Coordinates of C-alpha atoms in Angstrom, one line a residue:
X6 CA 0.0 0.0 0.0
X7 CA 1.0 3.6 -0.4
X8 CA 1.8 6.2 2.3
X9 CA -0.8 8.4 0.7
X10 CA -3.5 5.9 1.4
X11 CA -2.6 5.9 5.2
X12 CA -2.8 9.7 5.3
X13 CA -6.3 9.6 3.6
X14 CA -7.6 7.2 6.2
X15 CA -9.2 9.4 8.9
X16 CA -9.6 6.7 11.4
X17 CA -5.8 6.4 11.8
X18 CA -5.4 10.0 13.0
X19 CA -2.2 10.7 11.1
X20 CA -1.0 14.2 10.4
X21 CA 1.8 14.8 7.9
X22 CA 4.8 16.8 9.3
X23 CA 7.1 16.5 6.3
X24 CA 7.9 14.5 3.2
X25 CA 4.9 15.4 1.0
X26 CA 6.9 14.5 -2.1
X27 CA 7.5 11.0 -0.8
X28 CA 3.9 9.9 -0.3
X29 CA 4.0 7.4 -3.2
X30 CA 6.4 5.2 -1.3
X31 CA 5.2 1.6 -0.8
X32 CA 4.6 0.3 2.7
X33 CA 5.5 -3.4 3.1
X34 CA 5.1 -3.8 6.8
X35 CA 4.9 -2.0 10.2
X36 CA 7.1 -2.0 13.3
X37 CA 6.7 -0.4 16.7
X38 CA 10.0 0.5 18.5
X39 CA 11.5 2.7 21.2
X40 CA 15.1 1.4 20.7
X41 CA 17.8 3.8 19.9
X42 CA 19.0 1.4 17.2
X43 CA 16.3 -0.8 15.8
X44 CA 18.1 -1.7 12.6
X45 CA 18.5 -5.4 13.4
X46 CA 14.7 -5.7 13.3
X47 CA 14.2 -3.8 10.0
X48 CA 14.3 -5.2 6.5
X49 CA 13.1 -2.2 4.5
X50 CA 9.7 -0.8 3.5
X51 CA 8.3 -0.5 7.0
X52 CA 6.2 2.2 8.6
X53 CA 8.0 2.7 11.9
X54 CA 5.8 3.7 14.9
X55 CA 7.6 5.2 18.0
X56 CA 6.5 6.7 21.3
X57 CA 9.8 8.7 21.4
X58 CA 11.0 7.0 24.6
X59 CA 14.5 6.7 22.9
X60 CA 14.8 10.5 22.8
X61 CA 16.5 12.1 25.8
X62 CA 17.7 15.4 24.2
X63 CA 17.7 17.1 20.8
X64 CA 21.0 15.4 19.8
X65 CA 19.3 11.9 19.7
X66 CA 17.1 12.6 16.7
X67 CA 19.7 12.9 14.0
X68 CA 21.4 9.4 14.6
X69 CA 18.0 7.7 15.0
X70 CA 16.7 9.1 11.7
X71 CA 20.0 8.2 9.9
X72 CA 19.6 4.6 11.1
X73 CA 16.1 4.4 9.8
X74 CA 17.0 5.8 6.4
X75 CA 20.0 3.4 6.1
X76 CA 17.6 0.4 6.5
X77 CA 15.2 1.7 3.8
X78 CA 12.1 2.3 5.9
X79 CA 9.1 3.9 4.2
X80 CA 8.2 6.5 6.9
X81 CA 8.3 7.3 10.6
X82 CA 5.1 8.0 12.7
X83 CA 5.7 9.5 16.1
X84 CA 3.0 9.5 18.9
X85 CA 1.9 12.6 20.6
X86 CA 0.8 10.9 23.8
X87 CA 4.2 11.2 25.5
X88 CA 5.5 14.6 24.6
X89 CA 2.6 16.4 23.0
X90 CA 3.9 18.2 20.0
X91 CA 6.6 16.3 18.0
X92 CA 10.0 17.9 18.7
X93 CA 11.4 20.3 16.0
X94 CA 14.7 18.5 16.0
X95 CA 13.0 15.3 14.8
X96 CA 11.1 17.2 12.1
X97 CA 14.3 18.8 10.9
X98 CA 16.3 15.5 10.9
X99 CA 13.5 13.8 8.9
X100 CA 13.4 16.6 6.4
X101 CA 17.2 16.6 6.0
X102 CA 17.1 12.8 5.1
X103 CA 13.8 13.0 3.1
X104 CA 12.1 10.6 5.5
X105 CA 8.3 11.2 5.6
X106 CA 7.2 12.0 9.1
X107 CA 3.7 11.6 10.6
X108 CA 2.3 12.6 14.0
X109 CA -0.1 10.1 15.6
X110 CA -2.9 11.6 17.5
X111 CA -2.9 10.6 21.2
X112 CA -6.4 9.2 20.9
X113 CA -5.2 6.6 18.3
X114 CA -3.5 3.4 19.5
X115 CA -0.5 2.1 17.6
X116 CA -2.3 -1.3 17.5
X117 CA -5.0 0.3 15.4
X118 CA -2.5 1.5 12.8
X119 CA -0.6 -1.8 12.9
X120 CA -3.8 -3.8 12.3
X121 CA -4.8 -1.6 9.4
X122 CA -1.5 -1.8 7.7
X123 CA -1.1 -5.6 8.1
X124 CA -4.6 -6.2 6.8
X125 CA -4.1 -4.0 3.8
X126 CA -0.6 -5.3 3.0
X127 CA -1.6 -8.9 3.4
X128 CA -4.6 -8.4 1.2
X129 CA -2.5 -6.9 -1.6
X130 CA 0.1 -9.6 -1.3
X131 CA -2.6 -12.3 -1.5
X132 CA -4.0 -10.7 -4.6
X133 CA -0.5 -10.5 -6.2
X134 CA 0.2 -14.0 -5.2
X135 CA -3.1 -15.3 -6.6
X136 CA -2.2 -13.7 -9.9
X137 CA 1.2 -15.3 -9.9
X138 CA -0.3 -18.7 -9.0
X139 CA -2.8 -18.4 -11.9
X140 CA 0.0 -17.4 -14.3
X141 CA 2.1 -20.5 -13.2
X142 CA -1.0 -22.7 -13.5
X143 CA -1.5 -21.6 -17.1
X144 CA 2.2 -22.0 -17.9
X145 CA 2.4 -25.5 -16.3
X146 CA -0.7 -26.8 -18.0
X147 CA 0.5 -25.6 -21.4
X148 CA 4.1 -26.6 -21.3
X149 CA 7.0 -27.9 -19.1
X150 CA 6.9 -27.0 -15.4
X151 CA 8.9 -24.0 -14.3
X152 CA 10.6 -25.3 -11.2
X153 CA 8.1 -27.6 -9.7
X154 CA 6.4 -27.3 -6.3
X155 CA 9.3 -25.5 -4.7
X156 CA 8.6 -22.4 -6.8
X157 CA 5.1 -21.8 -5.6
X158 CA 6.0 -22.7 -2.0
X159 CA 8.7 -20.0 -2.2
X160 CA 6.0 -17.6 -3.3
X161 CA 4.0 -18.5 -0.2
X162 CA 7.0 -17.8 2.0
X163 CA 8.1 -14.5 0.5
X164 CA 4.7 -13.0 -0.1
X165 CA 2.6 -14.4 2.8
X166 CA 5.3 -15.4 5.3
X167 CA 3.9 -18.9 5.3
X168 CA 6.1 -21.9 6.0
X169 CA 4.9 -24.8 3.9
X170 CA 5.9 -28.3 2.7
X171 CA 4.5 -30.9 0.3
X172 CA 4.6 -34.4 1.8
X173 CA 4.0 -37.9 0.4
X174 CA 1.4 -40.1 2.2
X175 CA 4.2 -41.7 4.1
X176 CA 5.6 -38.3 5.2
X177 CA 8.5 -38.1 2.7
X178 CA 9.4 -34.5 1.9
X179 CA 8.5 -33.7 -1.7
X180 CA 9.1 -29.9 -1.6
X181 CA 9.5 -27.1 0.8
X182 CA 9.9 -23.3 0.7
X183 CA 13.2 -21.6 1.5
X184 CA 11.4 -19.8 4.3
X185 CA 10.7 -23.2 5.8
X186 CA 14.3 -23.5 6.7
X187 CA 14.8 -27.1 5.4
X188 CA 12.9 -30.3 5.9
X189 CA 10.7 -30.9 8.9
X190 CA 12.0 -33.5 11.4
X191 CA 11.1 -37.0 10.4
X192 CA 8.8 -37.5 13.5
X193 CA 6.9 -34.3 12.6
X194 CA 6.4 -35.4 9.0
X195 CA 5.1 -38.8 10.1
X196 CA 2.6 -37.2 12.5
X197 CA 1.4 -34.8 9.9
X198 CA 1.0 -37.5 7.2
X199 CA -0.8 -39.7 9.7
X200 CA -3.1 -36.9 10.8
X201 CA -3.9 -36.1 7.1
X202 CA -4.7 -39.8 6.3
X203 CA -6.8 -40.2 9.4
X204 CA -8.8 -37.1 8.5
X205 CA -9.3 -38.3 4.9
X206 CA -10.5 -41.7 6.0
X207 CA -12.9 -40.1 8.4
X208 CA -14.5 -38.1 5.6
X209 CA -13.7 -34.7 7.0
X210 CA -13.2 -31.9 4.5
X211 CA -9.9 -30.1 4.3
X212 CA -8.0 -28.1 5.5
X213 CA -7.4 -30.4 8.5
X214 CA -5.8 -28.6 11.5
X215 CA -3.4 -30.5 13.8
X216 CA -1.0 -29.5 16.5
X217 CA 2.4 -31.2 16.5
X218 CA 4.7 -30.1 19.3
X219 CA 4.4 -26.4 19.8
X220 CA 3.2 -25.6 16.3
X221 CA -0.2 -25.6 14.6
X222 CA -0.4 -26.9 11.0
X223 CA -3.2 -26.8 8.4
X224 CA -3.2 -29.7 6.0
X225 CA -4.6 -29.3 2.4
X226 CA -5.1 -32.4 0.3
X227 CA -3.4 -32.3 -3.1
X228 CA -5.9 -33.8 -5.6
X229 CA -5.6 -34.1 -9.3
X230 CA -7.0 -31.3 -11.4
X231 CA -10.7 -31.9 -12.1
X232 CA -10.9 -34.6 -9.5
X233 CA -13.5 -33.9 -6.9
X234 CA -13.3 -35.7 -3.6
X235 CA -16.1 -38.1 -4.7
X236 CA -14.7 -38.7 -8.3
X237 CA -13.6 -42.2 -7.3
X238 CA -16.0 -44.8 -6.1
X239 CA -14.1 -45.2 -2.9
X240 CA -11.6 -42.9 -1.0
X241 CA -9.5 -46.0 -0.5
X242 CA -8.5 -46.0 -4.2
X243 CA -6.4 -42.9 -3.7
X244 CA -5.8 -42.3 0.0
X245 CA -2.4 -44.0 0.0
X246 CA -1.0 -42.1 -2.9
X247 CA -2.2 -38.5 -2.7
X248 CA 0.2 -35.8 -1.6
X249 CA -0.6 -33.2 1.1
X250 CA 0.3 -29.5 1.5
X251 CA 1.3 -28.8 5.2
X252 CA 1.2 -25.1 6.2
X253 CA 2.5 -24.0 9.5
X254 CA -0.5 -21.8 10.4
X255 CA -4.0 -22.1 11.8
X256 CA -6.4 -21.8 8.8
X257 CA -9.4 -21.9 11.1
X258 CA -9.8 -18.1 11.1
X259 CA -8.6 -17.4 7.6
X260 CA -10.9 -15.5 5.2
X261 CA -12.4 -17.2 2.2
X262 CA -10.0 -15.4 -0.1
X263 CA -6.9 -16.9 1.5
X264 CA -8.4 -20.4 1.7
X265 CA -9.2 -20.1 -2.0
X266 CA -5.6 -19.1 -2.7
X267 CA -4.2 -22.1 -0.9
X268 CA -6.7 -24.4 -2.8
X269 CA -5.2 -22.8 -5.9
X270 CA -1.7 -23.7 -4.7
X271 CA -2.7 -27.3 -4.2
X272 CA -4.1 -27.5 -7.7
X273 CA -0.9 -26.0 -9.1
X274 CA 1.1 -28.7 -7.2
X275 CA -1.3 -31.3 -8.5
X276 CA -0.6 -30.3 -12.1
X277 CA 3.1 -31.2 -11.5
X278 CA 2.1 -34.4 -9.8
X279 CA -0.1 -35.4 -12.7
X280 CA 2.8 -34.6 -15.1
X281 CA 5.1 -36.9 -13.2
X282 CA 2.4 -39.7 -13.1
X283 CA 2.1 -39.5 -16.8
X284 CA 5.9 -39.9 -17.2
X285 CA 5.6 -43.1 -15.1
X286 CA 3.6 -44.8 -17.8
X287 CA 6.7 -45.8 -19.8
X288 CA 8.4 -47.1 -16.6
X289 CA 5.3 -49.1 -15.7
X290 CA 5.2 -50.6 -19.2
X291 CA 8.8 -51.6 -19.0
X292 CA 8.4 -53.2 -15.6
X293 CA 5.4 -55.1 -16.8
X294 CA 7.2 -56.5 -19.8
X295 CA 10.2 -57.6 -17.7
X296 CA 7.9 -59.1 -15.1
X297 CA 6.0 -61.1 -17.7
X298 CA 9.3 -62.4 -19.1
X299 CA 10.5 -63.4 -15.7
X300 CA 7.3 -65.2 -14.7
X301 CA 7.1 -67.0 -18.0
X302 CA 10.6 -68.4 -17.5
X303 CA 12.1 -66.6 -20.5
X304 CA 15.8 -67.1 -21.3
X305 CA 18.1 -64.9 -19.3
X306 CA 19.4 -63.4 -22.6
X307 CA 16.0 -62.2 -23.5
X308 CA 15.4 -60.7 -20.0
X309 CA 18.8 -59.0 -20.1
X310 CA 18.0 -57.4 -23.5
X311 CA 14.8 -56.0 -22.0
X312 CA 16.8 -54.7 -19.0
X313 CA 19.3 -53.0 -21.3
X314 CA 16.3 -51.1 -22.8
X315 CA 15.0 -50.2 -19.3
X316 CA 18.2 -49.1 -17.7
X317 CA 18.7 -45.8 -19.6
X318 CA 15.1 -44.9 -18.8
X319 CA 15.4 -45.7 -15.1
X320 CA 19.0 -44.5 -14.7
X321 CA 19.5 -41.7 -17.2
X322 CA 23.1 -40.7 -17.8
X323 CA 24.7 -43.6 -16.0
X324 CA 25.3 -45.8 -19.0
X325 CA 26.0 -49.0 -17.1
X326 CA 23.5 -51.8 -16.5
X327 CA 22.7 -51.7 -12.8
X328 CA 22.1 -54.4 -10.2
X329 CA 18.4 -54.8 -9.3
X330 CA 16.2 -55.5 -6.3
X331 CA 12.6 -56.7 -6.4
X332 CA 9.9 -55.5 -4.0
X333 CA 6.5 -57.1 -3.8
X334 CA 3.6 -55.4 -2.1
X335 CA 0.0 -56.3 -1.5
X336 CA -2.8 -54.0 -0.2
X337 CA -5.9 -55.8 1.0
X338 CA -9.1 -54.2 2.0
X339 CA -11.9 -55.8 4.0
X340 CA -14.8 -56.8 1.8
X341 CA -12.8 -56.9 -1.4
X342 CA -14.7 -54.0 -3.1
X343 CA -11.5 -52.1 -3.8
X344 CA -8.8 -53.6 -6.1
X345 CA -5.6 -53.6 -4.2
X346 CA -3.1 -53.9 -7.1
X347 CA -3.3 -50.3 -8.4
X348 CA -3.3 -49.0 -4.8
X349 CA -0.1 -51.0 -4.0
X350 CA 1.5 -49.9 -7.3
X351 CA 0.9 -46.2 -6.6
X352 CA 2.1 -46.6 -3.1
X353 CA 5.3 -48.3 -4.0
X354 CA 6.1 -45.5 -6.5
X355 CA 5.9 -43.1 -3.5
X356 CA 7.7 -45.0 -0.8
X357 CA 10.5 -46.8 -2.5
X358 CA 13.0 -44.0 -2.2
X359 CA 15.2 -43.0 0.7
X360 CA 12.7 -41.5 3.2
X361 CA 15.2 -38.8 4.1
X362 CA 15.7 -37.7 0.5
X363 CA 13.6 -34.7 -0.6
X364 CA 12.2 -34.2 -4.0
X365 CA 9.7 -35.9 -6.3
X366 CA 12.1 -36.9 -9.0
X367 CA 13.8 -39.8 -7.1
X368 CA 10.8 -42.1 -7.6
X369 CA 11.2 -41.6 -11.4
X370 CA 13.9 -44.3 -11.2
X371 CA 11.7 -47.0 -10.0
X372 CA 9.5 -49.1 -12.3
X373 CA 6.4 -50.7 -10.7
X374 CA 3.9 -53.1 -12.4
X375 CA 0.8 -54.7 -10.9
X376 CA -0.9 -58.0 -11.7
X377 CA -4.1 -58.6 -9.9
X378 CA -3.8 -57.7 -6.2
X379 CA 0.0 -57.7 -6.3
X380 CA 2.4 -54.9 -7.2
X381 CA 6.0 -55.7 -8.2
X382 CA 8.8 -53.0 -8.2
X383 CA 12.1 -53.2 -10.1
X384 CA 14.5 -51.1 -8.1
X385 CA 17.8 -50.4 -9.9
X386 CA 21.0 -50.1 -7.8
X387 CA 23.6 -48.3 -9.9
X388 CA 26.4 -48.8 -7.4
X389 CA 26.6 -52.0 -5.4
X390 CA 29.5 -52.2 -3.0
X391 CA 31.6 -55.4 -2.9
X392 CA 32.9 -54.7 0.6
X393 CA 31.7 -57.7 2.6
X394 CA 32.2 -55.8 5.9
X395 CA 30.1 -52.9 4.9
X396 CA 26.3 -52.5 5.0
X397 CA 24.3 -54.4 2.5
X398 CA 23.4 -52.1 -0.4
X399 CA 19.9 -51.2 -1.5
X400 CA 16.6 -51.2 0.3
X401 CA 16.2 -52.8 3.7
X402 CA 12.8 -54.0 4.9
X403 CA 13.2 -52.8 8.5
X404 CA 14.3 -49.3 7.5
X405 CA 11.4 -49.1 5.0
X406 CA 8.9 -50.3 7.7
X407 CA 10.1 -47.8 10.3
X408 CA 9.7 -44.9 7.8
X409 CA 6.1 -45.7 6.7
X410 CA 4.4 -47.7 9.5
X411 CA 2.9 -44.8 11.4
X412 CA 1.3 -42.8 8.6
X413 CA 0.2 -45.6 6.4
X414 CA -1.4 -47.4 9.4
X415 CA -3.6 -44.4 9.8
X416 CA -4.5 -44.5 6.1
X417 CA -5.3 -48.2 6.2
X418 CA -7.5 -47.5 9.3
X419 CA -9.3 -50.6 10.5
X420 CA -10.1 -52.2 7.2
X421 CA -6.9 -52.3 5.2
X422 CA -3.5 -54.1 5.4
X423 CA -0.2 -53.6 3.6
X424 CA 2.4 -56.3 3.4
X425 CA 5.8 -55.9 1.7
X426 CA 8.6 -58.3 0.8
X427 CA 12.1 -57.2 -0.3
X428 CA 14.6 -59.4 -2.2
X429 CA 18.4 -59.3 -2.1
X430 CA 20.3 -57.4 -4.9
X431 CA 20.9 -59.5 -8.0
X432 CA 23.7 -58.9 -10.4
X433 CA 22.3 -60.2 -13.6
X434 CA 19.1 -61.2 -15.4
X435 CA 19.6 -64.8 -14.3
X436 CA 18.9 -63.8 -10.7
X437 CA 15.6 -61.9 -11.4
X438 CA 13.4 -65.0 -11.2
X439 CA 14.9 -66.0 -7.9
X440 CA 14.7 -62.4 -6.6
X441 CA 10.9 -62.3 -7.5
X442 CA 10.2 -65.5 -5.7
X443 CA 12.4 -64.4 -2.8
X444 CA 10.4 -61.1 -2.5
X445 CA 7.1 -63.0 -2.6
X446 CA 8.2 -65.4 0.1
X447 CA 9.3 -62.5 2.2
X448 CA 5.9 -60.8 1.7
X449 CA 4.2 -64.0 2.9
X450 CA 6.3 -64.0 6.0
X451 CA 5.3 -60.4 6.6
X452 CA 1.6 -61.3 6.1
X453 CA 1.9 -63.9 8.9
X454 CA 2.7 -61.1 11.4
X455 CA 0.2 -58.9 13.3
X456 CA -0.2 -55.3 12.3
X457 CA -1.6 -53.1 9.6
X458 CA 1.8 -52.5 7.9
X459 CA 4.3 -55.3 7.9
X460 CA 7.5 -55.9 5.9
X461 CA 10.1 -58.6 5.7
X462 CA 13.4 -58.9 3.9
X463 CA 15.3 -61.7 2.2
X464 CA 17.7 -62.0 5.3
X465 CA 14.8 -63.3 7.4
X466 CA 14.1 -66.2 5.0
X467 CA 17.3 -67.8 6.1
X468 CA 15.8 -68.7 9.5
X469 CA 13.4 -71.6 9.6
X470 CA 11.9 -70.0 12.7
X471 CA 10.1 -67.5 10.5
X472 CA 8.4 -70.3 8.7
X473 CA 6.6 -71.4 11.8
X474 CA 3.8 -68.9 11.5
X475 CA 2.6 -70.8 8.4
X476 CA 2.0 -73.9 10.5
X477 CA -1.8 -74.2 11.3
X478 CA -2.6 -73.5 14.9
X479 CA -4.1 -76.9 15.6
X480 CA -1.1 -78.7 14.2
X481 CA 1.2 -76.4 16.3
X482 CA -0.7 -77.0 19.5
X483 CA -0.8 -80.8 19.0
X484 CA 3.0 -80.9 18.2
X485 CA 4.1 -78.9 21.2
X486 CA 1.7 -80.6 23.6
X487 CA 3.0 -84.1 22.6
X488 CA 6.6 -83.1 23.2
X489 CA 6.5 -80.6 26.0
X490 CA 3.4 -81.3 28.1
X491 CA 5.0 -84.4 29.9
X492 CA 8.0 -82.2 30.8
X493 CA 5.7 -79.3 32.1
X494 CA 3.7 -81.7 34.2
X495 CA 6.8 -83.3 35.7
X496 CA 8.3 -79.8 36.5
X497 CA 5.0 -78.8 38.1
X498 CA 5.1 -81.8 40.4
X499 CA 8.8 -82.0 41.2
X500 CA 10.2 -78.6 40.4
X501 CA 12.8 -80.4 38.3
X502 CA 13.4 -77.6 35.8
X503 CA 13.4 -80.0 32.9
X504 CA 12.2 -77.3 30.4
X505 CA 15.0 -74.8 31.2
X506 CA 17.5 -77.6 31.1
X507 CA 16.3 -78.7 27.7
X508 CA 16.5 -75.1 26.4
X509 CA 20.1 -74.7 27.7
X510 CA 21.2 -78.1 26.4
X511 CA 20.0 -77.2 22.9
X512 CA 21.4 -73.7 23.0
X513 CA 24.8 -75.2 23.9
X514 CA 24.6 -77.5 20.9
X515 CA 24.5 -80.6 23.1
X516 CA 27.8 -79.8 24.9
X517 CA 27.7 -81.4 28.3
X518 CA 30.4 -79.3 29.9
X519 CA 29.2 -75.9 28.5
X520 CA 25.6 -76.6 29.5
X521 CA 26.5 -77.8 33.0
X522 CA 28.6 -74.6 33.5
X523 CA 25.8 -72.4 32.3
X524 CA 23.3 -74.1 34.6
X525 CA 25.8 -74.3 37.5
X526 CA 25.3 -78.1 37.7
X527 CA 27.5 -81.1 38.0
X528 CA 27.8 -82.9 34.7
X529 CA 26.3 -86.0 36.3
X530 CA 23.2 -84.0 37.5
X531 CA 22.8 -82.7 33.9
X532 CA 23.0 -86.2 32.5
X533 CA 20.3 -87.3 35.0
X534 CA 18.0 -84.5 33.9
X535 CA 18.5 -85.2 30.2
X536 CA 17.9 -88.9 30.8
X537 CA 14.6 -88.0 32.5
X538 CA 13.6 -85.8 29.5
X539 CA 14.3 -88.7 27.1
X540 CA 12.4 -91.1 29.3
X541 CA 9.3 -88.9 29.6
X542 CA 9.1 -88.1 25.9
X543 CA 10.5 -91.3 24.4
X544 CA 13.0 -89.3 22.4
X545 CA 16.8 -89.5 22.1
X546 CA 18.7 -86.2 22.4
X547 CA 21.7 -87.6 20.7
X548 CA 19.7 -87.8 17.4
X549 CA 19.6 -84.7 15.2
X550 CA 15.9 -85.3 14.3
X551 CA 14.8 -85.3 18.0
X552 CA 16.9 -82.3 18.8
X553 CA 15.3 -80.4 15.9
X554 CA 11.8 -81.4 17.0
X555 CA 12.4 -80.2 20.6
X556 CA 13.9 -76.9 19.2
X557 CA 10.8 -76.2 17.0
X558 CA 8.4 -77.2 19.8
X559 CA 10.1 -74.7 22.2
X560 CA 9.9 -71.9 19.5
X561 CA 6.2 -72.6 18.8
X562 CA 5.2 -72.8 22.4

């Protein structure tokens, strides 16, 4: 707004004392101060309000005005409540430095002027930003995007002082304004994503307001252009793939104009999202072709040729055929009305990147296909370390699970389940079939566990203990009862500790001396107990088969 507009507003009680030629200056903010040197709090364009408490004698006016001018303030308004008439030395100093000076009537509170300026400036900024948003929207819908979501978030920061981020449904940072000062902490992102998904599943309209720590956030769903909330038959078809705009502010008391502006911002971000989704079509097709070849048992040379076509698309500029991992996911909804394959496909495209890595482009290097209720991802690994002592390269099921469990559980609510299996890295086309089967087996292991979101990796398939959940409950109970109930009953009557002795004996690989030392027993006492175990169960603990049966029974009990 202009200084002239302030002077023309009678309710502000302003009287011009000097600087009539400067009334077309733009006011970008307002600040009240009685510091001798307020420069650290000024950025330029402010209307400075002062009660003159900094002035002790006439010599103080010149340096104070010089400081204001050096910071580029728009004007100075001095209150008459403290000293009555504004001192001549201040009028002279302002005239010398061409700084417009107003007197504020003692009946007008500085808060009244501040509120008026902030309201006018914010309204003008919002109007300017709305025009910029509209211009960007037209540009992005008619041609390549000009900088992606970060550009419009920077506009929110610079023009409306709003800290904002775009998050994936699992809480991964897609974009953030420079004013936001970097990515949100991982815990905060997860809470915001979970709150958003919970609100969407409950049917509440956005923006959704949530408090995380000391801050209040308003969450705006990012939906595709032209897609109304009810455009899909069921919200579960998209809830696990839509982005969310998180703004650090309470939108509950915002005027309709500002809410409309933020809705426009979400539509602008959605245009970019749709553009990236369209680009995934090629990667999806390549993944489906490779998957069909692998499942059909095609020759490794044919699969390798297809991978050579896919590698430049998935890893542009690298030039070398990468190693690969396979990830299998299944989303299952109660009732079966919603097809899980497309949901799992879109979800894998969002979460199969480093959860700490910002930006939407990283998922452009992952190809995901779906067949029926199952989604399969081919994840290229351009650099696989051969250091046997270092960490295993690529995706890890436990890391992936930690990053996505909290928010996605909220989206799955009480009627959905996500299970994920991750293969080891394979070095050639010959290993892809085995990697696919390995990922599927790992997913079945995950499915045997409790929880809405479960994942398992190939490392866990090496342990036969993880195959135990697939044993039917009645078989498990009968097996353990036949072997262990006689020992439990004997322990209950005689306090003989046969069960702890059996566990220690097996844990020591049948070593008499090590087991006796662990239990603080004489070897002959240990031999007596083991003999009693064999007598009660009709088993021989020197035989591998009987040792294994006892081991499994103890794990299943």
